[in-house]
Amino acid sequence: HKLNTFGKCSFEHDKPFSLCSVLDGKGSLICNAKEYQLNKGCNFIIPATIDNFNLDGNLEMIISHI
């Protein structure tokens, strides 16, 4: 599904995995007390071992999962 964020957003994660692609914007992924910078063109996987995460910034993303 398509996701747009503006500022800090918290998410619960209960999928086997999620494939994430940043279509536009910039921000950060905060997960397990670590921060990862995101910008247009970034792709990343959120594995099943992650129960929750935060996104901060203005991001347009596609997130795919089963």
Short mmCIF file of N, CA and C in Angstrom, two decimals:
data_model
loop_
_atom_site.label_atom_id
_atom_site.label_comp_id
_atom_site.label_asym_id
_atom_site.label_seq_id
_atom_site.Cartn_x
_atom_site.Cartn_y
_atom_site.Cartn_z
N HIS A 1 0.82 -1.17 0.00
CA HIS A 1 0.00 0.00 0.00
C HIS A 1 0.87 1.25 0.00
N LYS A 2 0.29 2.35 -0.40
CA LYS A 2 1.02 3.61 -0.43
C LYS A 2 0.90 4.29 0.93
N LEU A 3 1.98 4.90 1.37
CA LEU A 3 2.03 5.55 2.67
C LEU A 3 2.68 6.91 2.53
N ASN A 4 2.04 7.93 3.07
CA ASN A 4 2.61 9.27 3.15
C ASN A 4 2.75 9.64 4.61
N THR A 5 3.93 10.10 5.01
CA THR A 5 4.14 10.52 6.39
C THR A 5 4.52 12.00 6.42
N PHE A 6 4.11 12.66 7.48
CA PHE A 6 4.44 14.06 7.72
C PHE A 6 4.78 14.18 9.19
N GLY A 7 6.06 14.24 9.51
CA GLY A 7 6.46 14.26 10.91
C GLY A 7 6.68 12.86 11.42
N LYS A 8 6.59 12.70 12.74
CA LYS A 8 6.88 11.40 13.37
C LYS A 8 5.62 10.54 13.43
N CYS A 9 5.76 9.27 12.98
CA CYS A 9 4.65 8.32 12.99
C CYS A 9 5.14 7.00 13.57
N SER A 10 4.31 6.36 14.38
CA SER A 10 4.63 5.06 14.98
C SER A 10 3.80 3.97 14.33
N PHE A 11 4.42 2.80 14.15
CA PHE A 11 3.74 1.69 13.49
C PHE A 11 3.99 0.39 14.25
N GLU A 12 2.96 -0.45 14.32
CA GLU A 12 3.09 -1.81 14.83
C GLU A 12 3.33 -2.70 13.62
N HIS A 13 4.15 -3.73 13.79
CA HIS A 13 4.49 -4.61 12.67
C HIS A 13 4.21 -6.06 13.05
N ASP A 14 3.27 -6.70 12.35
CA ASP A 14 2.91 -8.09 12.66
C ASP A 14 2.94 -8.97 11.41
N LYS A 15 3.72 -8.58 10.43
CA LYS A 15 3.82 -9.32 9.17
C LYS A 15 5.08 -10.18 9.16
N PRO A 16 5.13 -11.22 8.30
CA PRO A 16 6.37 -12.01 8.18
C PRO A 16 7.55 -11.15 7.72
N PHE A 17 7.27 -10.16 6.88
CA PHE A 17 8.26 -9.16 6.46
C PHE A 17 7.52 -8.07 5.70
N SER A 18 8.15 -6.92 5.57
CA SER A 18 7.62 -5.84 4.75
C SER A 18 8.73 -5.30 3.87
N LEU A 19 8.44 -5.11 2.60
CA LEU A 19 9.37 -4.50 1.65
C LEU A 19 8.98 -3.04 1.50
N CYS A 20 9.91 -2.13 1.72
CA CYS A 20 9.62 -0.71 1.73
C CYS A 20 10.47 0.02 0.70
N SER A 21 9.84 0.90 -0.06
CA SER A 21 10.53 1.72 -1.06
C SER A 21 10.13 3.17 -0.86
N VAL A 22 11.12 4.04 -0.77
CA VAL A 22 10.87 5.47 -0.64
C VAL A 22 10.75 6.05 -2.05
N LEU A 23 9.56 6.54 -2.39
CA LEU A 23 9.31 7.12 -3.70
C LEU A 23 9.73 8.57 -3.78
N ASP A 24 9.59 9.29 -2.65
CA ASP A 24 9.92 10.71 -2.63
C ASP A 24 10.09 11.16 -1.19
N GLY A 25 10.80 12.25 -1.00
CA GLY A 25 10.97 12.85 0.31
C GLY A 25 12.22 12.38 1.01
N LYS A 26 12.34 12.78 2.29
CA LYS A 26 13.45 12.34 3.11
C LYS A 26 13.01 12.29 4.56
N GLY A 27 13.71 11.47 5.33
CA GLY A 27 13.36 11.30 6.73
C GLY A 27 14.23 10.23 7.34
N SER A 28 13.69 9.54 8.35
CA SER A 28 14.46 8.49 9.01
C SER A 28 13.55 7.39 9.52
N LEU A 29 14.15 6.20 9.61
CA LEU A 29 13.53 5.03 10.21
C LEU A 29 14.19 4.86 11.57
N ILE A 30 13.40 4.76 12.63
CA ILE A 30 13.92 4.54 13.97
C ILE A 30 13.41 3.18 14.42
N CYS A 31 14.37 2.28 14.70
CA CYS A 31 14.03 0.90 15.02
C CYS A 31 15.08 0.34 15.97
N ASN A 32 14.62 -0.25 17.08
CA ASN A 32 15.54 -0.83 18.06
C ASN A 32 16.62 0.16 18.50
N ALA A 33 16.21 1.40 18.76
CA ALA A 33 17.10 2.47 19.26
C ALA A 33 18.18 2.87 18.24
N LYS A 34 18.00 2.52 16.97
CA LYS A 34 18.92 2.94 15.92
C LYS A 34 18.16 3.77 14.90
N GLU A 35 18.84 4.76 14.34
CA GLU A 35 18.22 5.63 13.35
C GLU A 35 18.92 5.46 12.00
N TYR A 36 18.11 5.29 10.95
CA TYR A 36 18.61 5.09 9.60
C TYR A 36 18.04 6.20 8.72
N GLN A 37 18.90 6.89 8.00
CA GLN A 37 18.46 7.96 7.12
C GLN A 37 17.80 7.38 5.87
N LEU A 38 16.70 8.01 5.46
CA LEU A 38 15.96 7.58 4.27
C LEU A 38 15.83 8.75 3.31
N ASN A 39 15.91 8.47 2.02
CA ASN A 39 15.61 9.47 1.00
C ASN A 39 15.13 8.76 -0.25
N LYS A 40 14.72 9.54 -1.23
CA LYS A 40 14.17 8.99 -2.47
C LYS A 40 15.11 7.94 -3.05
N GLY A 41 14.55 6.78 -3.37
CA GLY A 41 15.31 5.69 -3.94
C GLY A 41 15.76 4.63 -2.95
N CYS A 42 15.61 4.89 -1.65
CA CYS A 42 15.99 3.89 -0.64
C CYS A 42 14.99 2.74 -0.63
N ASN A 43 15.51 1.53 -0.43
CA ASN A 43 14.70 0.33 -0.28
C ASN A 43 15.19 -0.42 0.93
N PHE A 44 14.27 -0.98 1.72
CA PHE A 44 14.67 -1.73 2.90
C PHE A 44 13.61 -2.75 3.27
N ILE A 45 14.01 -3.73 4.08
CA ILE A 45 13.12 -4.79 4.55
C ILE A 45 12.94 -4.65 6.05
N ILE A 46 11.70 -4.78 6.51
CA ILE A 46 11.41 -4.87 7.95
C ILE A 46 11.08 -6.34 8.22
N PRO A 47 11.95 -7.05 8.95
CA PRO A 47 11.73 -8.48 9.18
C PRO A 47 10.68 -8.75 10.27
N ALA A 48 10.28 -10.01 10.38
CA ALA A 48 9.27 -10.42 11.36
C ALA A 48 9.71 -10.16 12.80
N THR A 49 11.00 -10.08 13.04
CA THR A 49 11.50 -9.88 14.41
C THR A 49 11.29 -8.46 14.92
N ILE A 50 10.86 -7.54 14.04
CA ILE A 50 10.58 -6.16 14.44
C ILE A 50 9.10 -6.02 14.74
N ASP A 51 8.78 -5.68 16.00
CA ASP A 51 7.38 -5.53 16.41
C ASP A 51 6.83 -4.13 16.18
N ASN A 52 7.70 -3.13 16.25
CA ASN A 52 7.26 -1.75 16.03
C ASN A 52 8.43 -0.92 15.54
N PHE A 53 8.10 0.18 14.87
CA PHE A 53 9.12 1.09 14.35
C PHE A 53 8.50 2.47 14.17
N ASN A 54 9.35 3.47 14.01
CA ASN A 54 8.92 4.84 13.79
C ASN A 54 9.50 5.36 12.49
N LEU A 55 8.74 6.17 11.81
CA LEU A 55 9.22 6.92 10.66
C LEU A 55 9.10 8.39 11.02
N ASP A 56 10.12 9.17 10.67
CA ASP A 56 10.12 10.60 10.96
C ASP A 56 10.51 11.34 9.69
N GLY A 57 9.74 12.31 9.31
CA GLY A 57 10.04 13.10 8.13
C GLY A 57 8.85 13.14 7.18
N ASN A 58 9.09 13.68 6.01
CA ASN A 58 8.08 13.75 4.96
C ASN A 58 8.45 12.73 3.90
N LEU A 59 7.73 11.62 3.90
CA LEU A 59 8.06 10.49 3.03
C LEU A 59 6.84 10.03 2.26
N GLU A 60 7.06 9.68 1.00
CA GLU A 60 6.06 8.99 0.19
C GLU A 60 6.65 7.61 -0.09
N MET A 61 5.94 6.58 0.35
CA MET A 61 6.49 5.22 0.29
C MET A 61 5.48 4.22 -0.25
N ILE A 62 6.00 3.12 -0.74
CA ILE A 62 5.21 1.92 -1.04
C ILE A 62 5.69 0.84 -0.09
N ILE A 63 4.75 0.20 0.61
CA ILE A 63 5.08 -0.89 1.52
C ILE A 63 4.31 -2.12 1.07
N SER A 64 5.05 -3.20 0.82
CA SER A 64 4.45 -4.46 0.36
C SER A 64 4.68 -5.54 1.40
N HIS A 65 3.67 -6.37 1.63
CA HIS A 65 3.81 -7.49 2.56
C HIS A 65 2.77 -8.55 2.22
N ILE A 66 2.96 -9.74 2.80
CA ILE A 66 2.00 -10.82 2.58
C ILE A 66 1.23 -11.05 3.85
#
